[in-house]
């Protein structure tokens, strides 16, 4: 089985990435064999299309509601076919895998399309392409076109497998608003050495960039009646933080986990700003407060906390409820905190609640009621013994986020990386206003916090008669209440995207659908049961209308001899 051509074609238009992977395979043997198509794609992406053509016959992937697809499939499976085409492989990736039997001397072409909105983190966007052909490929290329009408601030490529020879196969061309990156290694350049037929291409190919930001009210872009509004103000004063670290030291944290947690906490302590206030609560079946109140992050206090961290040992049960309520209590009774400051609780745990209150539903209700919208709760789940669903619900119902920390050698770096993302809050209570009667299907337009280096994105549908789109942004900064205003000329904005070479159809409409689905699914996690059903129904309609494989849909992969397989999108919560 020879892969004679593998092309990764990626167009990024205003942060929205559309990637098509095409693999052409020939069976050189004189008997039929299995041809396999295996692609790793970002978890945040949605597959939008898949097909395979065998000797000119096309077998499409058909996207259906998950339950309906499952029913059809169950009847097919009873005739002995295999399942499970997509699985999570890595903290950032999931793998799509299809095999098909092809006759001697036959050819098959696999084509997979996926889309994602690149998320700005720590001041940059990252486009991740996983390269793993497992053999030398005669025609191999990665072709990336980027068009950012705001202008490209910087652009870099990075790869885990580059050698001097391979660098010669990489070209970058860039002007004010466009960039083209082409990586096209010859067979010789792909080889590990001249004797062996082994490939060097195995790892990550990454493009990182950021855009220029002139307008204080952000940047509005419009195509075919849909708009997207990007807002990421620069150089704002940072709010002082009041942060309580709630650290699990139960028996299951023993060994490498507690050591990595200690490493990360020592580094995070060094990153606290002088105007921040902080404290620690550690818990197993007992909840221990390091001090009875928050302390300013002076050199002395930080050193004293570091000494405590060094002594942490792991044993006993897990009282998550008691620990979180103690943290909220400490923030409630805190005195002398800066008037304009952001209060947050960061929970790190690796297991289920085993002491104190054990019913996760009751814990969620207790914590939500205690926090009552006043503080942000971030939940970090260490490893795979945690109930990620529970942590996600806890965090999302209290204005924070959940993140899984993978039990790898770099777990301490993952913890630090997360802290850096939330370390610099610069705006609070951000409201993005648009003319109500002229916009429909508006995505989330109220945000609790904005962190430096990230970006707020709002999208919606403009009614036909609108010539000017006025926007108003209200927010609190550390020093004052801010209002930004701007008016966009709809016709002028539409002109920007007339250069069709960079556009894949109605890309802002697809961006709007993608963002809407992501937000509806997120809201559903922390919603009450009736609301949950309504939110999921909306997300399902959009998934089917725009043919996205989301956690609510399945792709039925059709094959020769009336065979079918199902591709379901896995979620972090399993």
Coordinates of C-alpha atoms in Angstrom, one line a residue:
X1 CA 0.0 0.0 0.0
X2 CA 1.6 3.2 -1.1
X3 CA 0.6 6.8 -0.2
X4 CA 1.7 8.5 -3.4
X5 CA 0.2 12.0 -2.6
X6 CA -0.6 13.7 0.7
X7 CA -1.7 17.3 0.6
X8 CA -2.7 19.5 3.6
X9 CA -4.4 22.6 2.2
X10 CA -5.3 25.2 4.8
X11 CA -6.9 28.6 4.3
X12 CA -7.2 30.9 7.4
X13 CA -9.4 33.9 6.7
X14 CA -9.7 36.3 9.7
X15 CA -8.9 33.5 12.3
X16 CA -11.3 31.0 10.8
X17 CA -9.3 28.0 9.5
X18 CA -10.6 25.7 6.8
X19 CA -8.4 22.6 6.3
X20 CA -8.6 20.0 3.6
X21 CA -6.5 16.9 3.8
X22 CA -6.3 14.7 0.7
X23 CA -4.5 11.4 0.7
X24 CA -4.1 9.3 -2.5
X25 CA -3.2 5.6 -2.1
X26 CA -2.5 2.9 -4.5
X27 CA -2.4 -0.9 -3.8
X28 CA 0.8 -2.2 -5.5
X29 CA 0.1 -5.8 -4.5
X30 CA -1.5 -8.4 -6.7
X31 CA -4.3 -9.0 -4.1
X32 CA -6.7 -6.8 -2.3
X33 CA -5.5 -5.0 0.8
X34 CA -6.6 -2.6 3.5
X35 CA -5.9 1.1 2.8
X36 CA -5.9 3.3 5.9
X37 CA -6.5 7.0 6.3
X38 CA -5.5 8.4 9.6
X39 CA -5.5 12.1 10.5
X40 CA -5.0 13.9 13.8
X41 CA -7.0 17.1 14.0
X42 CA -7.4 19.7 16.8
X43 CA -10.1 18.8 19.3
X44 CA -11.6 22.3 18.9
X45 CA -12.2 21.7 15.2
X46 CA -15.4 20.3 13.7
X47 CA -15.2 17.9 10.8
X48 CA -17.3 19.3 8.0
X49 CA -16.9 16.8 5.2
X50 CA -15.4 13.4 4.3
X51 CA -15.4 11.3 1.2
X52 CA -13.4 8.5 -0.4
X53 CA -13.3 7.6 -4.0
X54 CA -12.3 4.2 -5.1
X55 CA -11.7 3.8 -8.9
X56 CA -13.9 6.7 -9.6
X57 CA -16.8 5.7 -7.3
X58 CA -17.4 8.3 -4.6
X59 CA -18.5 7.2 -1.1
X60 CA -19.5 10.3 0.9
X61 CA -19.8 10.8 4.7
X62 CA -23.3 11.8 5.7
X63 CA -23.9 13.8 8.8
X64 CA -27.0 12.9 10.8
X65 CA -28.4 13.3 14.3
X66 CA -26.4 11.1 16.6
X67 CA -29.3 9.0 18.0
X68 CA -30.8 8.4 14.5
X69 CA -27.4 7.4 13.1
X70 CA -26.8 5.1 16.1
X71 CA -30.1 3.3 15.5
X72 CA -29.4 2.7 11.8
X73 CA -25.9 1.7 12.7
X74 CA -26.8 -0.8 15.4
X75 CA -28.7 -2.8 12.9
X76 CA -25.7 -2.7 10.6
X77 CA -23.3 -3.7 13.4
X78 CA -25.3 -6.8 14.2
X79 CA -24.0 -7.9 10.7
X80 CA -20.5 -7.7 12.2
X81 CA -19.0 -4.3 11.3
X82 CA -16.6 -2.3 13.5
X83 CA -17.1 1.0 15.2
X84 CA -15.4 4.1 16.6
X85 CA -13.6 6.2 14.0
X86 CA -12.6 9.2 16.1
X87 CA -10.8 9.1 19.5
X88 CA -8.9 11.6 21.6
X89 CA -5.2 11.0 21.3
X90 CA -3.6 13.9 23.0
X91 CA -4.4 17.0 25.0
X92 CA -4.9 19.0 21.8
X93 CA -5.8 16.4 19.3
X94 CA -8.2 13.7 18.2
X95 CA -7.7 11.1 15.6
X96 CA -9.9 10.2 12.6
X97 CA -9.3 6.8 11.3
X98 CA -10.9 4.9 8.3
X99 CA -9.8 1.7 6.6
X100 CA -11.2 0.3 3.4
X101 CA -10.3 -2.8 1.4
X102 CA -9.2 -2.1 -2.1
X103 CA -8.5 -4.5 -5.0
X104 CA -5.1 -5.1 -6.5
X105 CA -3.7 -2.2 -8.5
X106 CA -6.7 0.0 -7.4
X107 CA -6.5 3.6 -6.2
X108 CA -8.4 5.3 -3.4
X109 CA -8.5 9.1 -2.6
X110 CA -9.5 10.1 0.9
X111 CA -10.5 13.7 1.6
X112 CA -11.3 15.2 5.0
X113 CA -12.4 18.8 5.6
X114 CA -12.5 20.4 9.1
X115 CA -13.0 23.9 10.4
X116 CA -12.1 25.8 13.5
X117 CA -12.0 29.3 14.9
X118 CA -8.4 30.0 16.1
X119 CA -8.4 31.2 19.7
X120 CA -6.0 33.9 20.8
X121 CA -4.0 32.7 23.8
X122 CA -1.1 34.7 25.4
X123 CA -1.0 37.1 22.5
X124 CA -1.0 34.7 19.6
X125 CA -3.1 32.4 17.4
X126 CA -1.9 28.9 16.8
X127 CA -2.6 26.7 13.7
X128 CA -1.6 23.1 14.5
X129 CA -1.1 20.6 11.8
X130 CA -0.1 17.0 12.8
X131 CA 2.2 15.3 10.3
X132 CA 2.5 11.6 10.5
X133 CA 2.4 9.8 7.1
X134 CA 4.3 6.7 8.5
X135 CA 6.0 6.3 5.1
X136 CA 7.8 8.3 2.4
X137 CA 5.4 10.2 0.2
X138 CA 6.3 11.1 -3.4
X139 CA 4.0 14.2 -3.5
X140 CA 3.8 15.7 0.0
X141 CA 2.9 19.3 0.8
X142 CA 1.5 21.6 3.4
X143 CA 0.0 24.7 1.9
X144 CA -1.2 27.4 4.3
X145 CA -2.8 30.7 3.1
X146 CA -3.6 33.3 5.7
X147 CA -5.6 36.5 5.1
X148 CA -6.0 38.9 8.0
X149 CA -7.5 42.3 6.9
X150 CA -6.4 43.9 10.1
X151 CA -2.8 43.2 9.1
X152 CA -0.3 40.6 10.3
X153 CA 1.7 41.7 13.3
X154 CA 4.1 38.8 13.3
X155 CA 4.2 35.2 11.9
X156 CA 6.4 32.3 12.8
X157 CA 6.5 28.6 11.9
X158 CA 7.7 25.9 14.3
X159 CA 8.0 22.2 13.9
X160 CA 9.1 19.3 16.1
X161 CA 10.8 17.4 13.2
X162 CA 12.7 20.0 11.2
X163 CA 16.2 19.3 10.0
X164 CA 18.5 21.6 7.9
X165 CA 17.5 19.7 4.8
X166 CA 13.8 20.0 5.6
X167 CA 14.1 23.7 6.2
X168 CA 15.1 24.1 2.6
X169 CA 11.7 22.7 1.6
X170 CA 9.9 25.5 3.6
X171 CA 9.0 28.8 2.0
X172 CA 7.2 31.8 3.6
X173 CA 5.9 34.8 1.7
X174 CA 4.3 37.6 3.6
X175 CA 2.9 41.1 3.0
X176 CA 0.8 43.5 5.1
X177 CA -2.4 41.3 5.2
X178 CA -1.5 38.0 3.6
X179 CA 0.9 35.2 4.2
X180 CA 1.6 32.0 2.3
X181 CA 3.5 29.1 3.8
X182 CA 4.5 26.1 1.7
X183 CA 6.3 23.0 3.0
X184 CA 7.1 20.7 0.1
X185 CA 9.9 18.2 0.9
X186 CA 11.2 15.8 -1.8
X187 CA 11.5 12.1 -1.1
X188 CA 15.2 12.5 -0.3
X189 CA 14.6 15.4 2.1
X190 CA 12.0 13.2 3.9
X191 CA 14.4 10.3 4.6
X192 CA 16.0 9.8 8.0
X193 CA 19.1 8.7 6.1
X194 CA 19.9 7.6 2.6
X195 CA 20.0 3.9 3.4
X196 CA 16.7 3.6 5.2
X197 CA 13.3 4.2 3.7
X198 CA 12.2 5.8 7.0
X199 CA 10.5 9.2 7.1
X200 CA 11.5 12.2 9.3
X201 CA 8.0 13.6 9.0
X202 CA 6.5 12.8 12.4
X203 CA 5.2 15.5 14.7
X204 CA 3.7 18.9 14.8
X205 CA 3.9 21.6 12.2
X206 CA 2.7 24.9 13.8
X207 CA 2.0 28.4 12.5
X208 CA 1.7 31.1 15.1
X209 CA 0.8 34.7 14.4
X210 CA -1.0 37.8 15.7
X211 CA -2.8 40.7 14.0
X212 CA -2.4 44.4 14.2
X213 CA -5.0 46.2 16.3
X214 CA -5.5 49.9 15.6
X215 CA -9.2 50.7 16.5
X216 CA -10.0 50.8 20.3
X217 CA -13.5 49.4 19.7
X218 CA -12.1 46.3 18.0
X219 CA -12.5 45.2 14.4
X220 CA -15.7 44.5 12.5
X221 CA -15.8 42.3 9.5
X222 CA -18.8 41.6 7.3
X223 CA -19.5 39.0 4.5
X224 CA -22.9 38.2 3.0
X225 CA -25.0 39.7 5.8
X226 CA -23.1 38.1 8.7
X227 CA -20.7 40.1 10.9
X228 CA -17.9 39.2 13.3
X229 CA -16.5 41.6 15.8
X230 CA -13.1 41.0 17.4
X231 CA -12.2 42.9 20.5
X232 CA -8.8 42.7 22.2
X233 CA -7.7 46.1 23.7
X234 CA -4.0 46.7 24.1
X235 CA -1.9 48.0 27.0
X236 CA -4.6 48.2 29.7
X237 CA -3.7 48.5 33.4
X238 CA -4.0 45.1 35.1
X239 CA -6.5 44.5 37.9
X240 CA -5.0 43.3 41.2
X241 CA -6.1 39.7 41.9
X242 CA -7.3 38.1 45.0
X243 CA -6.6 34.5 44.4
X244 CA -7.0 31.4 46.5
X245 CA -5.3 28.2 45.5
X246 CA -7.3 25.1 46.6
X247 CA -5.0 22.1 46.3
X248 CA -5.9 18.5 46.6
X249 CA -3.4 16.5 48.7
X250 CA -5.4 13.3 49.0
X251 CA -3.7 9.9 48.8
X252 CA -4.1 9.6 45.0
X253 CA -1.9 12.7 44.5
X254 CA 1.1 10.7 45.9
X255 CA 4.3 10.6 43.9
X256 CA 4.8 12.4 40.6
X257 CA 1.5 14.4 40.8
X258 CA 2.2 16.1 44.1
X259 CA 5.8 16.8 43.0
X260 CA 4.7 18.4 39.7
X261 CA 2.0 20.4 41.6
X262 CA 4.6 21.7 44.0
X263 CA 7.0 22.7 41.1
X264 CA 4.1 24.5 39.4
X265 CA 3.0 26.3 42.5
X266 CA 6.5 27.5 43.3
X267 CA 6.8 29.1 39.9
X268 CA 3.3 30.5 40.1
X269 CA 4.1 32.1 43.4
X270 CA 7.0 33.9 41.7
X271 CA 4.6 35.2 39.1
X272 CA 2.2 36.9 41.6
X273 CA 2.2 40.6 41.2
X274 CA 3.0 42.8 44.3
X275 CA -0.5 44.3 44.3
X276 CA -2.1 40.8 44.3
X277 CA -3.5 39.1 47.5
X278 CA -3.4 35.4 47.8
X279 CA -3.8 32.4 50.1
X280 CA -3.7 28.6 50.0
X281 CA -6.1 25.9 51.1
X282 CA -5.0 22.3 51.0
X283 CA -7.4 19.4 51.5
X284 CA -7.7 15.7 51.9
X285 CA -10.5 14.6 54.2
X286 CA -9.5 17.6 56.3
X287 CA -9.5 21.2 55.0
X288 CA -6.4 23.2 56.1
X289 CA -6.2 27.0 55.6
X290 CA -2.6 28.2 55.3
X291 CA -3.6 31.5 56.9
X292 CA -7.0 32.6 58.1
X293 CA -7.1 35.4 55.5
X294 CA -5.6 36.6 52.2
X295 CA -2.2 38.1 52.4
X296 CA -0.5 40.7 50.1
X297 CA 2.0 39.1 47.7
X298 CA 5.1 40.6 49.4
X299 CA 8.4 39.0 49.0
X300 CA 8.2 37.8 52.6
X301 CA 4.7 36.3 52.3
X302 CA 5.6 34.6 49.0
X303 CA 8.7 33.0 50.6
X304 CA 6.6 31.8 53.6
X305 CA 4.1 30.3 51.2
X306 CA 6.9 28.6 49.2
X307 CA 8.1 27.0 52.4
X308 CA 4.6 25.6 53.0
X309 CA 4.4 24.3 49.4
X310 CA 7.7 22.4 49.9
X311 CA 6.2 20.5 52.8
X312 CA 3.1 19.2 51.1
X313 CA 2.5 15.5 51.3
X314 CA -0.3 13.4 49.9
X315 CA -2.6 11.1 51.8
X316 CA -6.2 10.7 52.9
X317 CA -9.6 11.3 51.3
X318 CA -11.0 14.2 49.1
X319 CA -13.4 16.8 50.6
X320 CA -13.9 19.1 47.6
X321 CA -17.1 20.6 49.0
X322 CA -15.5 21.6 52.3
X323 CA -12.4 23.0 50.6
X324 CA -14.3 25.2 48.1
X325 CA -16.8 26.5 50.7
X326 CA -13.8 27.4 52.9
X327 CA -12.3 29.4 50.0
X328 CA -15.5 31.3 49.3
X329 CA -15.8 32.0 53.1
X330 CA -12.3 33.4 53.1
X331 CA -13.1 35.8 50.2
X332 CA -16.4 36.8 51.9
X333 CA -14.8 37.9 55.1
X334 CA -11.7 39.4 53.6
X335 CA -11.0 42.9 54.6
X336 CA -8.8 45.6 53.1
X337 CA -8.8 44.1 49.6
X338 CA -8.3 46.7 46.7
X339 CA -11.6 48.3 45.7
X340 CA -11.2 47.5 42.0
X341 CA -9.9 43.9 42.0
X342 CA -10.7 40.5 40.6
X343 CA -11.3 37.6 43.0
X344 CA -10.8 34.0 41.8
X345 CA -10.5 30.5 43.2
X346 CA -8.3 28.0 41.4
X347 CA -9.0 24.3 42.3
X348 CA -6.7 21.5 41.5
X349 CA -7.9 18.0 42.1
X350 CA -7.2 14.5 40.7
X351 CA -10.2 12.5 42.0
X352 CA -13.8 12.3 43.0
X353 CA -15.2 13.6 46.2
X354 CA -14.7 10.8 48.8
X355 CA -15.2 12.6 52.1
X356 CA -17.5 15.3 53.4
X357 CA -20.3 15.9 50.9
X358 CA -20.0 13.2 48.2
X359 CA -23.0 13.9 46.0
X360 CA -21.7 15.9 43.1
X361 CA -25.1 17.5 42.4
X362 CA -25.3 18.8 46.0
X363 CA -21.7 20.1 45.8
X364 CA -22.4 22.0 42.6
X365 CA -25.5 23.6 44.1
X366 CA -23.6 24.5 47.4
X367 CA -20.7 26.1 45.5
X368 CA -22.8 28.0 43.0
X369 CA -25.0 29.4 45.8
X370 CA -22.0 30.4 47.9
X371 CA -20.2 32.1 45.0
X372 CA -23.4 33.7 43.7
X373 CA -21.7 35.2 40.7
X374 CA -19.2 37.2 42.7
X375 CA -16.0 35.2 42.1
X376 CA -14.6 33.2 39.2
X377 CA -13.9 29.5 39.8
X378 CA -11.3 27.7 37.7
X379 CA -11.2 23.9 38.0
X380 CA -8.1 21.9 36.9
X381 CA -8.6 18.2 36.7
X382 CA -5.4 16.2 37.0
X383 CA -5.4 13.0 35.0
X384 CA -8.3 10.7 34.1
X385 CA -9.7 9.6 37.5
X386 CA -11.5 13.0 37.9
X387 CA -15.1 13.4 36.9
X388 CA -14.3 16.0 34.3
X389 CA -18.1 16.6 33.7
X390 CA -18.5 17.6 37.4
X391 CA -15.5 20.0 37.3
X392 CA -16.7 21.5 34.0
X393 CA -20.2 22.1 35.4
X394 CA -18.7 23.6 38.7
X395 CA -16.5 26.0 36.7
X396 CA -18.9 27.1 34.0
X397 CA -21.7 27.8 36.5
X398 CA -19.3 30.2 38.3
X399 CA -17.9 32.2 35.4
X400 CA -14.7 30.2 35.1
X401 CA -13.4 27.3 32.9
X402 CA -12.3 23.8 33.5
X403 CA -9.1 22.3 32.0
X404 CA -7.7 18.8 32.1
X405 CA -4.1 18.5 33.1
X406 CA -2.5 15.5 31.4
X407 CA -0.3 13.2 33.5
X408 CA 2.8 13.7 31.4
X409 CA 6.3 14.9 32.1
X410 CA 5.2 18.5 31.4
X411 CA 2.3 18.6 33.8
X412 CA 3.9 21.4 35.8
X413 CA 4.2 23.4 32.6
X414 CA 0.6 22.8 31.8
X415 CA -0.4 24.1 35.2
X416 CA 1.8 27.2 34.8
X417 CA 0.5 27.8 31.3
X418 CA -3.1 27.8 32.6
X419 CA -2.2 30.2 35.4
X420 CA -0.5 32.6 32.9
X421 CA -3.8 32.7 30.8
X422 CA -5.8 34.0 33.8
X423 CA -3.0 35.9 35.6
X424 CA -3.7 39.3 34.0
X425 CA -7.3 40.4 34.0
X426 CA -7.6 43.8 32.4
X427 CA -11.4 44.3 32.0
X428 CA -14.5 43.3 33.9
X429 CA -18.2 43.2 33.0
X430 CA -17.8 43.7 29.3
X431 CA -21.0 44.4 27.4
X432 CA -21.0 44.5 23.6
X433 CA -24.1 46.4 22.3
X434 CA -25.5 46.2 18.8
X435 CA -28.8 47.6 17.4
X436 CA -31.3 45.1 18.8
X437 CA -33.9 45.2 16.0
X438 CA -31.3 44.9 13.2
X439 CA -29.3 41.9 14.4
X440 CA -30.4 38.4 14.9
X441 CA -28.8 35.2 16.2
X442 CA -26.3 37.2 18.2
X443 CA -23.7 35.0 19.9
X444 CA -22.7 35.7 23.6
X445 CA -22.2 39.4 24.0
X446 CA -21.6 39.8 27.8
X447 CA -18.4 38.7 29.3
X448 CA -17.4 38.6 33.0
X449 CA -13.6 39.0 32.5
X450 CA -11.1 39.8 29.7
X451 CA -7.5 38.6 30.2
X452 CA -4.6 40.2 28.5
X453 CA -3.5 38.2 25.4
X454 CA -6.9 36.7 24.7
X455 CA -9.8 38.0 22.5
X456 CA -13.5 38.6 22.7
X457 CA -15.4 37.4 19.6
X458 CA -19.1 38.2 18.9
X459 CA -20.9 37.3 15.7
X460 CA -24.5 37.8 14.3
X461 CA -26.7 38.2 11.3
X462 CA -27.4 41.7 10.0
X463 CA -30.9 42.6 8.6
X464 CA -31.0 43.6 5.0
X465 CA -31.7 47.2 5.2
X466 CA -28.8 48.2 7.5
X467 CA -26.2 50.5 5.9
X468 CA -24.3 51.4 9.1
X469 CA -23.7 49.0 11.9
X470 CA -23.1 51.0 15.2
X471 CA -21.4 49.2 18.1
X472 CA -20.9 50.2 21.7
X473 CA -18.7 48.5 24.2
X474 CA -19.0 49.1 27.9
X475 CA -16.5 47.7 30.4
X476 CA -14.8 48.4 33.7
X477 CA -11.0 48.8 33.7
X478 CA -8.9 49.0 36.8
X479 CA -9.0 52.8 36.7
X480 CA -12.4 53.7 35.3
X481 CA -15.6 52.7 33.5
X482 CA -14.9 52.7 29.7
X483 CA -17.1 53.1 26.7
X484 CA -15.9 52.5 23.1
X485 CA -18.0 53.4 20.1
X486 CA -17.6 52.7 16.4
X487 CA -19.8 52.6 13.3
X488 CA -19.1 50.3 10.4
X489 CA -20.2 50.9 6.9
X490 CA -21.7 47.6 5.8
X491 CA -21.0 48.0 2.1
X492 CA -17.4 49.1 2.6
X493 CA -16.7 46.2 5.0
X494 CA -18.1 43.7 2.5
X495 CA -15.6 45.1 -0.1
X496 CA -12.6 43.9 1.9
X497 CA -13.3 40.2 1.1
X498 CA -13.9 40.6 -2.6
X499 CA -10.6 38.9 -3.3
X500 CA -12.1 35.4 -3.7
X501 CA -8.8 33.5 -3.6
X502 CA -8.7 33.7 0.2
X503 CA -12.4 33.0 0.8
X504 CA -14.1 29.7 1.2
X505 CA -17.7 30.7 0.5
X506 CA -19.7 32.3 3.3
X507 CA -16.9 32.0 5.8
X508 CA -18.3 34.4 8.4
X509 CA -21.7 32.6 8.3
X510 CA -19.8 29.3 9.1
X511 CA -17.7 31.1 11.7
X512 CA -21.0 32.3 13.3
X513 CA -22.5 28.8 13.2
X514 CA -19.3 27.3 14.7
X515 CA -19.2 29.9 17.5
X516 CA -22.9 29.5 18.2
X517 CA -22.6 25.7 18.5
X518 CA -19.6 25.9 20.8
X519 CA -21.4 28.4 23.1
X520 CA -24.7 26.5 23.1
X521 CA -22.9 23.3 24.1
X522 CA -21.0 25.1 26.8
X523 CA -24.2 26.7 28.2
X524 CA -25.9 23.3 28.2
X525 CA -23.3 21.9 30.5
X526 CA -24.3 24.1 33.5
X527 CA -28.0 24.6 32.6
X528 CA -31.0 23.0 34.3
X529 CA -32.4 19.9 32.6
X530 CA -35.3 21.6 30.6
X531 CA -33.0 24.4 29.4
X532 CA -30.3 21.9 28.6
X533 CA -32.6 20.1 26.1
X534 CA -33.6 23.4 24.4
X535 CA -29.9 24.5 24.1
X536 CA -28.9 21.1 22.7
X537 CA -31.8 21.1 20.2
X538 CA -30.6 24.5 18.9
X539 CA -27.0 23.3 18.6
X540 CA -28.2 20.1 16.8
X541 CA -30.1 22.2 14.3
X542 CA -27.1 24.3 13.5
X543 CA -24.8 21.2 13.4
X544 CA -27.1 19.6 10.8
X545 CA -27.7 22.8 8.8
X546 CA -24.0 23.5 8.5
X547 CA -23.0 19.8 8.4
X548 CA -20.6 19.8 11.3
X549 CA -19.6 16.7 13.3
X550 CA -20.3 17.9 16.8
X551 CA -21.0 15.9 20.0
X552 CA -24.7 15.9 18.9
X553 CA -24.2 14.5 15.4
X554 CA -22.5 11.5 13.8
X555 CA -21.0 11.1 10.4
X556 CA -22.1 7.9 8.6
X557 CA -19.1 6.8 6.5
X558 CA -20.3 4.8 3.6
X559 CA -18.2 2.1 2.0
X560 CA -18.3 -0.5 -0.8
X561 CA -20.7 -3.4 -0.4
X562 CA -23.2 -1.3 1.5
X563 CA -21.0 -1.1 4.5
X564 CA -21.2 1.8 7.0
X565 CA -19.2 3.1 9.9
X566 CA -19.9 5.9 12.4
X567 CA -17.7 8.8 13.3
X568 CA -18.7 10.4 16.6
X569 CA -16.9 13.4 18.1
X570 CA -15.5 12.6 21.6
X571 CA -15.6 15.2 24.3
X572 CA -13.2 15.8 27.2
X573 CA -15.9 14.6 29.6
X574 CA -16.1 11.3 27.8

